[in-house]
XYZ file of C-alpha atoms in Angstrom:
756
model
C 43.046 -48.201 -26.494
C 41.970 -45.390 -24.159
C 45.501 -45.099 -22.926
C 46.762 -44.663 -26.492
C 44.163 -41.937 -27.180
C 45.171 -40.056 -24.019
C 48.807 -40.318 -24.997
C 47.982 -39.039 -28.465
C 46.156 -35.957 -27.105
C 48.910 -35.317 -24.619
C 51.426 -35.436 -27.452
C 49.316 -33.021 -29.530
C 48.927 -30.744 -26.524
C 52.670 -30.862 -25.973
C 53.352 -30.041 -29.643
C 50.870 -27.125 -29.543
C 52.336 -25.869 -26.302
C 55.839 -26.144 -27.738
C 54.700 -24.322 -30.867
C 53.108 -21.512 -28.848
C 56.160 -21.247 -26.673
C 58.320 -21.101 -29.788
C 56.131 -18.261 -31.118
C 56.528 -16.524 -27.779
C 60.306 -16.838 -27.937
C 60.282 -15.693 -31.564
C 58.345 -12.617 -30.546
C 60.856 -11.986 -27.746
C 63.666 -12.394 -30.273
C 62.155 -9.998 -32.824
C 61.173 -7.330 -30.284
C 64.520 -7.356 -28.491
C 66.612 -4.368 -29.666
C 70.000 -4.448 -27.958
C 71.352 -1.442 -29.861
C 68.478 0.691 -28.578
C 69.145 -0.488 -25.026
C 72.838 0.317 -25.410
C 71.954 3.918 -26.271
C 70.023 4.203 -23.001
C 72.934 3.195 -20.760
C 73.510 6.008 -18.291
C 77.272 6.471 -18.430
C 79.063 9.158 -16.451
C 79.892 12.272 -18.419
C 83.674 12.671 -18.592
C 85.585 15.728 -19.792
C 89.122 15.101 -21.135
C 91.873 17.412 -22.251
C 93.292 17.100 -25.773
C 95.855 14.505 -24.598
C 93.385 12.218 -22.811
C 93.828 13.541 -19.266
C 90.563 13.397 -17.306
C 89.673 16.947 -16.291
C 86.393 16.123 -14.559
C 84.137 13.069 -14.241
C 80.497 13.412 -13.195
C 78.348 10.854 -11.358
C 75.471 9.454 -13.429
C 71.822 9.722 -12.414
C 72.177 6.691 -10.144
C 75.106 8.326 -8.315
C 77.538 5.876 -9.883
C 80.985 6.313 -11.372
C 80.392 4.717 -14.762
C 82.915 5.627 -17.464
C 82.451 4.365 -20.990
C 85.877 3.363 -22.294
C 86.352 3.603 -26.042
C 90.061 2.721 -25.953
C 91.602 -0.646 -26.745
C 90.889 -3.182 -23.989
C 94.193 -4.402 -22.472
C 95.014 -7.877 -23.710
C 95.851 -9.055 -20.186
C 92.361 -8.060 -19.007
C 90.727 -9.861 -21.932
C 92.685 -13.025 -21.177
C 91.905 -12.962 -17.457
C 88.183 -12.252 -17.899
C 87.618 -14.845 -20.630
C 89.595 -17.501 -18.753
C 87.666 -16.867 -15.527
C 84.184 -16.170 -16.904
C 83.750 -17.871 -20.258
C 86.593 -19.943 -21.740
C 84.644 -20.732 -24.910
C 83.513 -17.129 -25.449
C 84.928 -16.873 -28.970
C 83.724 -20.396 -29.903
C 80.057 -20.555 -28.851
C 77.148 -18.571 -30.279
C 76.256 -16.963 -26.973
C 75.023 -20.106 -25.201
C 77.252 -22.846 -23.813
C 74.771 -25.758 -23.929
C 77.172 -28.297 -22.400
C 77.772 -25.990 -19.459
C 74.014 -25.523 -18.995
C 73.505 -29.311 -18.901
C 76.321 -29.737 -16.388
C 74.964 -26.948 -14.207
C 71.428 -28.376 -14.325
C 72.675 -31.879 -13.507
C 74.719 -30.653 -10.523
C 71.790 -28.626 -9.217
C 69.417 -31.650 -9.459
C 71.853 -34.150 -7.974
C 73.143 -31.911 -5.208
C 76.583 -31.669 -6.708
C 78.871 -28.607 -6.717
C 76.918 -25.616 -7.913
C 78.275 -23.907 -10.987
C 77.133 -21.019 -13.097
C 76.153 -21.485 -16.724
C 75.970 -17.863 -17.828
C 78.218 -16.862 -20.673
C 79.552 -13.332 -21.060
C 76.846 -12.716 -23.672
C 74.144 -13.859 -21.247
C 75.550 -11.573 -18.561
C 75.410 -8.651 -20.994
C 71.693 -9.327 -21.529
C 71.214 -9.233 -17.735
C 73.169 -5.983 -17.481
C 71.129 -4.323 -20.250
C 67.764 -5.486 -18.819
C 67.986 -6.668 -15.197
C 65.193 -9.154 -14.374
C 64.207 -11.447 -11.505
C 66.082 -14.779 -11.621
C 63.407 -17.354 -12.599
C 63.532 -20.314 -14.966
C 61.164 -18.535 -17.376
C 63.335 -15.430 -17.449
C 66.372 -17.593 -18.035
C 64.701 -19.147 -21.073
C 63.658 -15.706 -22.358
C 67.229 -14.640 -21.837
C 68.383 -17.307 -24.310
C 66.319 -15.751 -27.111
C 67.726 -12.343 -26.323
C 71.258 -13.698 -26.315
C 70.755 -15.040 -29.852
C 69.626 -11.593 -31.012
C 72.561 -9.961 -29.240
C 75.032 -12.319 -30.927
C 73.465 -11.699 -34.329
C 73.673 -7.916 -34.045
C 77.029 -7.439 -32.302
C 80.484 -8.864 -32.803
C 82.233 -10.816 -30.069
C 84.599 -7.910 -29.385
C 81.648 -5.528 -29.108
C 79.928 -7.844 -26.644
C 83.084 -8.177 -24.564
C 83.543 -4.391 -24.512
C 79.889 -3.973 -23.524
C 80.381 -6.416 -20.655
C 83.536 -4.773 -19.341
C 82.081 -1.276 -19.636
C 78.965 -2.144 -17.616
C 79.922 -4.804 -15.086
C 79.878 -3.715 -11.394
C 83.158 -3.658 -9.441
C 81.901 -2.882 -5.964
C 80.727 0.282 -4.214
C 79.318 2.621 -6.906
C 82.021 1.736 -9.431
C 80.827 0.468 -12.814
C 83.011 -0.530 -15.757
C 86.628 -1.612 -16.055
C 87.983 1.831 -16.979
C 86.372 3.349 -13.890
C 87.722 0.564 -11.681
C 91.264 0.953 -13.017
C 91.171 4.695 -12.317
C 89.586 4.545 -8.870
C 91.202 1.389 -7.464
C 94.664 1.593 -8.996
C 94.964 5.299 -9.949
C 96.514 4.493 -13.309
C 95.770 4.518 -17.023
C 94.098 1.517 -18.654
C 97.165 0.616 -20.715
C 99.296 0.376 -17.554
C 97.239 -2.467 -16.030
C 99.257 -5.326 -14.457
C 98.462 -9.075 -14.426
C 97.605 -8.979 -10.731
C 95.218 -6.085 -11.244
C 93.661 -7.705 -14.332
C 93.036 -10.906 -12.358
C 91.400 -8.939 -9.549
C 89.077 -7.212 -12.048
C 88.202 -10.594 -13.542
C 86.894 -12.043 -10.258
C 85.317 -8.916 -8.699
C 82.110 -8.834 -10.834
C 81.118 -12.260 -9.465
C 81.192 -10.966 -5.908
C 81.736 -7.178 -5.949
C 80.848 -6.900 -2.274
C 83.813 -9.022 -1.248
C 86.265 -6.120 -1.625
C 86.529 -4.242 1.653
C 89.123 -1.491 1.521
C 89.253 -1.033 5.295
C 89.657 -4.678 6.338
C 91.802 -7.650 5.469
C 90.886 -9.279 2.178
C 92.407 -12.728 2.562
C 89.517 -14.414 0.788
C 89.701 -12.039 -2.153
C 93.478 -12.347 -2.297
C 93.146 -16.117 -2.242
C 90.702 -16.074 -5.167
C 92.921 -13.720 -7.157
C 96.051 -15.790 -6.590
C 94.211 -19.001 -7.462
C 93.198 -17.462 -10.792
C 96.754 -16.332 -11.460
C 98.142 -19.811 -10.792
C 95.563 -21.434 -13.077
C 96.462 -18.941 -15.813
C 100.128 -19.859 -15.342
C 99.239 -23.572 -15.547
C 97.524 -22.911 -18.877
C 100.555 -20.949 -20.104
C 98.514 -17.719 -20.384
C 101.169 -16.053 -18.235
C 104.696 -17.280 -17.580
C 106.279 -18.068 -14.222
C 108.109 -14.751 -14.030
C 104.835 -12.853 -14.567
C 103.142 -15.038 -11.986
C 105.881 -14.355 -9.433
C 105.543 -10.568 -9.719
C 101.726 -10.690 -9.871
C 101.490 -12.649 -6.618
C 103.471 -9.954 -4.817
C 100.997 -7.234 -5.839
C 98.895 -5.845 -3.005
C 95.162 -5.244 -3.148
C 93.889 -1.647 -3.277
C 93.381 0.004 0.103
C 91.514 3.146 -0.927
C 89.514 4.715 -3.726
C 91.345 7.408 -5.685
C 88.414 9.670 -6.472
C 88.516 11.813 -9.611
C 90.088 15.210 -9.169
C 88.033 18.101 -10.519
C 90.914 19.762 -12.349
C 88.976 22.447 -14.254
C 85.635 22.938 -12.453
C 84.189 25.942 -14.297
C 85.398 24.806 -17.704
C 84.076 21.274 -17.185
C 80.662 22.504 -16.041
C 80.542 24.792 -19.071
C 81.307 21.828 -21.357
C 78.826 19.559 -19.528
C 76.034 22.082 -20.000
C 76.932 22.701 -23.644
C 77.309 19.121 -24.879
C 75.377 15.931 -24.084
C 77.948 13.343 -25.204
C 79.379 11.150 -22.445
C 83.065 11.240 -23.364
C 84.102 14.714 -24.438
C 87.656 15.368 -25.548
C 88.253 19.091 -25.307
C 90.857 21.315 -26.926
C 92.318 22.210 -23.538
C 96.014 21.479 -23.003
C 96.013 20.747 -19.276
C 99.793 20.992 -18.848
C 99.727 24.501 -20.298
C 96.511 25.371 -18.467
C 98.012 24.226 -15.154
C 101.053 26.496 -15.561
C 98.889 29.506 -16.384
C 96.444 28.685 -13.588
C 99.307 28.745 -11.076
C 100.656 31.990 -12.518
C 97.228 33.663 -12.356
C 96.703 32.454 -8.779
C 100.083 33.769 -7.605
C 99.658 37.065 -9.456
C 96.160 37.483 -8.046
C 97.388 36.867 -4.502
C 99.681 39.884 -4.914
C 96.874 41.974 -6.396
C 94.663 41.346 -3.365
C 96.890 43.724 -1.430
C 95.501 46.580 -3.548
C 91.875 45.405 -3.545
C 91.812 43.314 -6.755
C 90.381 39.965 -5.681
C 89.545 38.157 -8.919
C 91.243 37.299 -12.186
C 90.660 35.221 -15.319
C 92.701 34.293 -18.392
C 92.155 32.619 -21.751
C 94.621 31.239 -24.327
C 93.539 30.421 -27.888
C 95.363 28.890 -30.841
C 94.685 31.324 -33.697
C 95.287 28.760 -36.434
C 92.570 26.405 -35.170
C 90.428 28.670 -32.929
C 90.970 26.071 -30.190
C 90.912 27.101 -26.532
C 94.140 25.817 -24.941
C 93.841 27.311 -21.439
C 90.669 28.399 -19.650
C 91.352 29.947 -16.237
C 87.874 31.025 -15.163
C 88.963 32.469 -11.810
C 92.134 32.822 -9.792
C 91.320 29.933 -7.444
C 88.137 27.848 -7.447
C 88.521 27.178 -3.718
C 88.617 30.885 -2.832
C 84.915 30.934 -1.895
C 85.373 34.124 0.118
C 85.877 36.007 -3.146
C 83.153 34.159 -5.112
C 85.754 32.360 -7.217
C 83.401 29.549 -8.150
C 82.026 32.029 -10.724
C 83.121 31.466 -14.314
C 84.637 34.864 -15.059
C 85.017 34.059 -18.758
C 81.287 33.505 -19.275
C 79.756 36.483 -17.444
C 79.026 39.720 -19.271
C 81.114 42.725 -18.292
C 82.010 46.060 -19.814
C 84.686 45.575 -22.506
C 85.854 49.169 -21.912
C 88.186 50.258 -24.753
C 88.742 46.806 -26.225
C 86.334 47.504 -29.108
C 88.247 50.484 -30.529
C 90.543 48.437 -32.821
C 87.512 46.999 -34.596
C 85.904 50.377 -35.234
C 89.316 51.509 -36.486
C 89.564 48.597 -38.950
C 85.950 48.868 -40.111
C 86.331 52.612 -40.676
C 89.423 52.024 -42.817
C 87.445 49.573 -44.946
C 84.612 52.096 -45.157
C 86.905 54.808 -46.542
C 86.388 57.063 -43.519
C 90.008 57.137 -42.342
C 93.569 56.177 -43.035
C 95.988 55.563 -40.188
C 97.234 59.151 -40.749
C 93.805 60.833 -40.628
C 93.255 63.607 -38.103
C 90.381 63.420 -35.643
C 89.378 65.860 -32.900
C 90.404 65.290 -29.305
C 88.725 68.339 -27.800
C 85.752 68.986 -25.504
C 82.691 67.998 -27.572
C 79.038 67.602 -26.662
C 77.378 64.708 -28.490
C 73.776 65.618 -27.780
C 73.708 65.329 -23.983
C 76.833 63.128 -23.874
C 80.019 64.908 -22.783
C 82.855 62.358 -22.866
C 86.367 62.694 -21.510
C 89.622 60.807 -21.875
C 90.806 58.629 -19.022
C 93.557 61.139 -18.186
C 91.144 64.116 -18.400
C 93.398 65.752 -20.999
C 92.744 66.982 -24.536
C 95.220 67.037 -27.395
C 93.503 68.997 -30.154
C 93.639 67.263 -33.537
C 95.379 63.875 -33.388
C 96.194 61.176 -35.887
C 93.660 58.386 -35.475
C 96.515 55.862 -35.216
C 97.856 57.775 -32.211
C 94.341 57.882 -30.768
C 94.202 54.073 -30.928
C 97.678 53.621 -29.465
C 96.822 55.945 -26.549
C 93.223 54.684 -26.369
C 91.719 58.178 -26.522
C 87.949 58.242 -26.094
C 86.837 61.410 -27.878
C 88.321 60.671 -31.334
C 86.677 57.244 -31.314
C 83.321 58.573 -30.189
C 83.487 61.026 -33.093
C 84.563 58.190 -35.415
C 81.613 56.063 -34.251
C 79.298 58.994 -34.989
C 80.675 59.036 -38.536
C 80.609 55.240 -38.974
C 77.102 55.041 -37.392
C 76.179 53.319 -34.131
C 73.773 50.808 -35.660
C 76.369 49.462 -38.122
C 78.964 48.886 -35.406
C 76.347 47.441 -33.051
C 75.296 44.822 -35.593
C 78.932 43.981 -36.323
C 79.264 43.037 -32.628
C 75.926 41.234 -32.666
C 77.112 39.187 -35.627
C 80.064 38.014 -33.501
C 78.438 37.207 -30.157
C 74.808 36.572 -31.255
C 73.221 37.817 -28.022
C 69.904 38.509 -29.735
C 69.939 42.178 -28.733
C 68.547 44.557 -31.366
C 68.188 47.819 -29.444
C 71.281 49.802 -30.400
C 69.633 53.089 -29.385
C 69.997 52.349 -25.675
C 73.802 52.477 -26.051
C 74.289 55.393 -28.407
C 77.826 56.667 -28.929
C 78.913 55.308 -25.538
C 78.877 51.871 -27.221
C 82.537 52.351 -28.139
C 83.396 52.865 -24.447
C 82.009 49.463 -23.464
C 78.442 50.129 -22.342
C 77.304 47.016 -24.220
C 78.528 44.263 -21.940
C 80.196 41.189 -23.435
C 81.588 37.846 -22.305
C 85.350 37.482 -22.186
C 85.159 34.511 -24.573
C 83.361 36.674 -27.151
C 85.859 39.510 -26.774
C 88.597 36.938 -27.374
C 86.707 35.752 -30.468
C 86.949 39.286 -31.864
C 90.721 39.366 -31.455
C 91.188 35.866 -32.882
C 89.270 37.081 -35.943
C 91.560 40.101 -36.217
C 94.625 37.836 -35.949
C 93.145 35.753 -38.778
C 93.026 38.857 -40.993
C 89.316 39.543 -40.568
C 87.968 35.978 -40.659
C 85.692 35.487 -37.657
C 84.379 32.152 -36.386
C 83.402 30.530 -33.094
C 85.956 29.396 -30.577
C 86.441 25.623 -30.446
C 86.264 23.812 -27.137
C 86.139 20.182 -28.289
C 88.039 17.988 -30.743
C 85.459 15.194 -31.083
C 84.545 15.249 -34.766
C 81.011 13.983 -34.251
C 80.296 16.519 -31.520
C 81.660 19.395 -33.603
C 79.401 18.331 -36.420
C 76.309 18.056 -34.259
C 76.711 21.050 -31.981
C 78.766 23.694 -33.755
C 77.529 26.028 -36.453
C 81.061 27.351 -36.797
C 80.612 29.320 -40.016
C 83.519 31.572 -40.916
C 82.598 35.176 -41.731
C 84.881 37.647 -43.486
C 83.885 40.903 -41.801
C 87.088 42.973 -42.099
C 89.502 43.020 -45.017
C 92.925 41.419 -44.677
C 94.546 44.774 -45.356
C 92.588 46.654 -42.676
C 93.232 43.838 -40.187
C 96.965 43.973 -40.840
C 97.118 47.778 -40.527
C 95.217 47.562 -37.235
C 97.524 44.851 -35.887
C 100.540 46.967 -36.870
C 99.120 49.925 -34.945
C 98.421 47.753 -31.883
C 102.014 46.511 -31.938
C 103.110 50.090 -31.145
C 101.177 50.262 -27.856
C 103.646 51.072 -25.064
C 104.181 48.157 -22.693
C 104.166 48.393 -18.902
C 107.385 48.696 -16.910
C 110.153 46.255 -17.810
C 108.156 44.725 -20.668
C 109.129 47.730 -22.839
C 112.538 46.129 -23.317
C 111.095 43.218 -25.234
C 108.842 44.979 -27.744
C 111.255 44.498 -30.646
C 112.333 41.035 -29.587
C 108.767 39.916 -28.918
C 106.393 41.766 -31.273
C 102.896 41.429 -29.863
C 99.835 43.427 -30.910
C 97.840 44.233 -27.813
C 95.131 46.424 -26.343
C 94.041 47.257 -22.825
C 90.887 48.639 -21.307
C 89.693 49.928 -17.953
C 85.926 50.132 -17.604
C 83.971 53.115 -16.334
C 83.794 53.042 -12.540
C 87.098 51.122 -12.304
C 85.473 47.679 -12.194
C 87.217 45.853 -15.042
C 90.828 45.820 -16.193
C 91.458 44.070 -19.499
C 94.456 43.186 -21.616
C 94.293 41.219 -24.874
C 97.382 40.319 -26.884
C 97.698 38.608 -30.260
C 100.558 37.087 -32.185
C 100.181 35.120 -35.417
C 99.880 31.933 -33.321
C 98.054 32.855 -30.115
C 95.453 35.152 -28.627
C 95.668 35.715 -24.859
C 93.022 37.533 -22.822
C 93.357 38.668 -19.217
C 90.715 40.169 -16.931
C 91.197 41.558 -13.416
C 88.583 42.981 -11.092
C 86.083 41.927 -8.451
C 83.178 39.564 -9.084
C 81.340 41.631 -6.444
C 81.612 44.642 -8.821
C 83.311 46.669 -6.112
C 85.304 49.504 -7.770
C 89.091 49.537 -7.353
C 90.993 52.824 -7.418
C 94.266 51.098 -8.351
C 92.798 49.179 -11.288
C 94.595 49.688 -14.617
C 94.324 47.827 -17.882
C 97.938 48.668 -18.747
C 99.684 48.090 -15.438
C 97.631 45.438 -13.651
C 96.188 43.390 -16.521
C 98.975 44.223 -18.991
C 101.744 42.879 -16.786
C 99.930 39.574 -16.338
C 99.313 39.358 -20.088
C 103.024 39.450 -20.909
C 103.866 37.001 -18.148
C 101.457 34.536 -19.762
C 102.960 35.220 -23.195
C 106.346 34.282 -21.753
C 104.906 30.850 -20.903
C 102.898 30.280 -24.065
C 105.186 31.710 -26.722
C 108.826 32.398 -25.957
C 109.659 33.872 -29.374
C 106.576 35.315 -31.069
C 106.946 36.474 -34.655
C 105.478 39.456 -36.482
C 102.339 39.298 -38.608
C 103.073 38.715 -42.281
C 102.135 41.603 -44.551
C 99.299 40.598 -46.935
C 100.863 42.308 -49.967
C 98.117 41.094 -52.302
C 95.572 42.952 -50.186
C 97.386 46.304 -49.908
C 98.009 49.119 -52.367
C 99.629 52.540 -52.302
C 97.360 55.598 -52.125
C 98.199 59.300 -51.996
C 97.053 61.364 -49.010
C 97.480 64.999 -48.035
C 100.190 65.456 -45.431
C 98.270 67.991 -43.358
C 95.191 65.964 -42.413
C 95.800 62.400 -43.662
C 92.916 62.010 -46.133
C 92.838 61.292 -49.879
C 94.714 63.918 -51.834
C 92.301 66.194 -53.656
C 93.894 69.617 -53.629
C 97.301 70.574 -54.959
C 99.120 70.485 -51.634
C 101.937 68.485 -50.078
C 101.180 64.767 -50.073
C 102.654 61.333 -49.443
C 101.924 57.696 -50.208
C 100.739 55.159 -47.659
C 99.518 51.565 -47.722
C 95.768 51.047 -47.851
C 93.531 47.965 -48.272
C 92.649 47.103 -51.860
C 89.164 46.028 -50.761
C 88.446 49.283 -48.890
C 86.155 51.955 -50.262
C 87.720 55.054 -51.772
C 89.186 57.114 -48.934
C 87.210 60.322 -48.457
C 88.798 63.715 -49.001
C 89.651 65.805 -45.973
C 86.665 67.345 -44.139
C 89.032 69.988 -42.774
C 90.554 71.354 -45.969
C 88.639 74.010 -47.845
C 89.282 75.962 -51.047
C 88.727 79.728 -50.769
C 89.479 82.763 -52.943
C 91.468 85.752 -51.730
C 92.275 89.164 -53.187
C 95.725 90.732 -53.424
C 95.525 91.651 -49.733
C 94.860 88.003 -48.840
C 91.297 88.839 -47.852
C 88.600 86.240 -48.517
C 86.225 87.208 -51.345
C 83.571 85.449 -53.361
C 82.102 85.773 -56.832
C 79.974 88.769 -55.804
C 83.086 90.866 -55.256
C 84.096 93.162 -58.160
C 87.756 92.070 -57.775
C 86.904 88.349 -57.986
C 88.335 88.155 -61.506
C 91.804 88.682 -60.033
C 91.221 86.367 -57.048
C 93.615 83.565 -56.211
C 92.788 80.084 -54.924
C 93.937 79.190 -51.443
C 93.592 75.931 -49.488
C 92.958 76.515 -45.802
C 92.284 74.441 -42.718
C 88.783 74.896 -41.354
C 88.271 72.758 -38.283
C 84.882 72.289 -36.612
C 83.928 75.059 -34.214
C 84.653 72.969 -31.111
C 88.203 72.365 -32.382
C 88.721 75.999 -33.324
C 87.416 77.094 -29.945
C 89.729 74.634 -28.151
C 92.803 76.017 -29.902
C 91.624 79.572 -29.302
C 91.032 78.994 -25.576
C 94.471 77.381 -25.302
C 96.115 80.312 -27.138
C 97.240 78.149 -30.036
C 97.296 79.648 -33.502
C 97.281 76.756 -35.950
C 96.343 78.830 -38.972
C 92.715 77.799 -38.957
C 89.720 79.745 -40.212
C 88.751 82.479 -37.751
C 85.051 82.936 -38.599
C 82.746 83.513 -35.629
C 80.809 80.385 -34.558
C 78.566 79.226 -31.724
C 80.722 76.837 -29.681
C 78.026 75.684 -27.217
C 75.325 74.481 -27.321
C 75.615 72.485 -30.531
C 72.670 72.148 -32.888
C 69.818 69.836 -31.766
C 71.422 69.274 -28.357
C 69.204 68.150 -25.459
C 70.475 69.623 -22.173
C 69.397 68.489 -18.721
C 69.950 71.306 -16.223
C 70.844 70.184 -12.685
C 69.073 71.614 -9.648
C 70.675 72.784 -6.398
C 69.437 74.624 -3.266
C 69.060 77.890 -5.176
C 67.076 76.304 -8.039
C 67.963 75.172 -11.547
C 71.364 76.146 -12.872
C 71.681 78.596 -15.732
C 72.788 77.648 -19.225
C 76.173 78.929 -20.389
C 76.181 79.915 -24.076
C 79.703 80.064 -25.513
C 81.031 81.573 -28.740
C 84.157 81.032 -30.769
C 85.067 84.674 -31.396
C 88.844 84.877 -31.876
C 88.788 88.494 -33.101
C 86.433 89.619 -30.299
C 84.010 91.155 -32.758
C 80.820 92.841 -31.604
C 77.893 90.637 -32.571
C 74.106 90.845 -32.557
C 72.745 88.252 -30.069
C 69.234 86.782 -30.378
C 67.572 84.216 -28.092
C 64.272 82.733 -29.298
C 64.172 85.554 -31.887
C 64.385 88.193 -29.140
C 67.212 90.719 -29.403
C 69.710 90.443 -26.516
C 72.253 93.089 -27.483
C 75.297 94.064 -29.558
C 78.030 92.297 -27.574
C 81.590 91.048 -27.895
C 81.225 88.555 -25.012
C 82.493 85.013 -25.484
C 80.241 83.478 -22.828
C 76.955 84.448 -21.160
C 74.570 82.746 -18.684
C 70.822 82.444 -19.331
C 67.964 81.342 -17.092
C 65.829 79.243 -19.460
C 62.523 77.438 -19.192
C 62.176 73.795 -20.189
C 61.428 73.282 -23.876
C 62.785 74.153 -27.325
C 65.024 77.221 -27.807
C 66.935 78.920 -30.600
C 70.073 81.035 -30.350
C 71.370 83.243 -33.178
C 74.368 85.520 -33.721
C 74.820 87.973 -36.608
C 78.057 89.761 -37.514
C 78.203 93.419 -38.470
C 78.575 92.423 -42.136
C 75.513 90.137 -42.036
C 77.002 86.659 -41.521
C 75.078 84.491 -39.073
C 75.235 81.262 -37.097
C 72.271 79.578 -35.428
C 71.532 76.557 -33.225
C 68.351 74.901 -31.970
C 68.461 73.118 -28.626
C 66.178 71.698 -25.956
C 66.218 72.313 -22.186
C 65.153 69.489 -19.861
C 64.420 69.991 -16.170
C 63.812 67.196 -13.700
């Protein structure tokens, strides 16, 4: 009786214990989240080109090569792995109970030891490595059930192959195929597949420096068994047995170091397919390297180039320096991502914006004469002046003074925020640049300069450059919003003007055959030489200089950078076509022939194309209506003979222009009224100091008729003089200078003297 009672309590205890253990396993099952664990796998980050070529692979945090393959698993690898590891993989629900019983029986009876782990069970171990105990093995069974319920068999198999170790620091089948066999996954052979099937069981058995008879024996045994089971035929077996084992690791080549590091730092995804076309990039990289080697003879040590597909905004070639291994010349620097002076590369955009604003047409005249803009006295790169020039000619010849004057008219802040809208640097202090902004004092990255020209090639539609083709990454990381900042008409007219830029040396011969719109720039101090060219299909940017910022006397945007630009175009686009005229965005307007502004007076005129979206073109600031008597003398309504006066349209250029023509003995029929040429009104002048003290200020007049004039300085009478220039020793502070003609006409300027 007592024995029965004890047995009863033991049975109850066993049932309770079994129930509690079942609750424990149920809790394990419910808390196990394989999909969350999968997200935490530390794969290597791999950067691919658009065609699947690996550009760079990075070690993971554990210093392992661990590539996540998302391609189709080769059928021969599937067959070998399933046959070797888990023949019933597609039949069982994650646990092979018969195999467990056999393994347990053999272990207890001292028979041949055999493993009982299925592929699913091995995946659980790979996701959460744990000490091998009987309890952990039981817990593992609950996790396997959850894994099988949440993932398909193919997903489990892919997870296994992507995370199984293959010896050394090589994880995953795709990594092993690359590093052991130096081939693509789809090119895997039966011998190689068999080797990958057996390696995870004993990854340490592969020794690349010694004989591997044991490993070869295991591989060949697997191949023969697969042939016996008709998985492979005898012919396949014969060739597979002749295959040799790998003898070295083919480490990943870092094909595009700077580009890959840029992508790695920009995106967090593990497999990143970029827009780069490595075959094209490689050709341009070699060209840039060879060209740069020649340039080193004249002190130009560094170079960079960029190629962009205008239709998609995709970066196709990204040559960040002339040779990454040229450490002597700091060529590990990414020259496309550092800020440098854009020099004259911004002029086309001021030109286009000013057309849209109604300030200019391509025919409009602008001054190219010595002008003081407050305390800023700019010069052209050739130190020459040309008087009044058509603004189109000023762009073609990249003249500084007309564009500084144009920026003054357009307003610095407006142009500054146009640039800020493109590159988004977060800078809001346009005052620190002033009018020198158009000469490149606001530094920019080469990639952002290229973005400007891609926008121009797309008829004024600006958006970010694209570096990746992965749809999910683009969605998550790119705020690539297209902005229409310049009209299609103004963009086209600007591109047409840029197509007339004279090409260097022998490239002149191909301007008609290969119509390319392009612009060059050489920064102040001879530190940067730029050339950017656009066709309807491509934008190409070239930079030459020294990363050390050492100036180079031989540097030239046209000759050094320009030549390389056209050599790259010859690789990228053998037969570029012209930009299509956007007829729906252009209209005919009438301008005066003399100065190139909207016709207002009854003078000779002509019709030109102008953007429909542009503001009304202003009338000429240089044409003026006057009244003259019968002797052609200017009179006004106070004159008793005004009733018989006749209208006359005359040219009246600004005083600095009139003075330039006068000093150069050119009579262009302009108004000859006396004016103060220098200083200009509200000018701040810093006087330099030498051994004898501060220099004197030279006051200059435009006095073509050499009239005697009354001179006043700070309201003090100086004299009745016909001088055109006079020196004054002035104190620091505000001053006023006045001249009065004999008939009472006057001109006056206020200016400030600074002494340091």
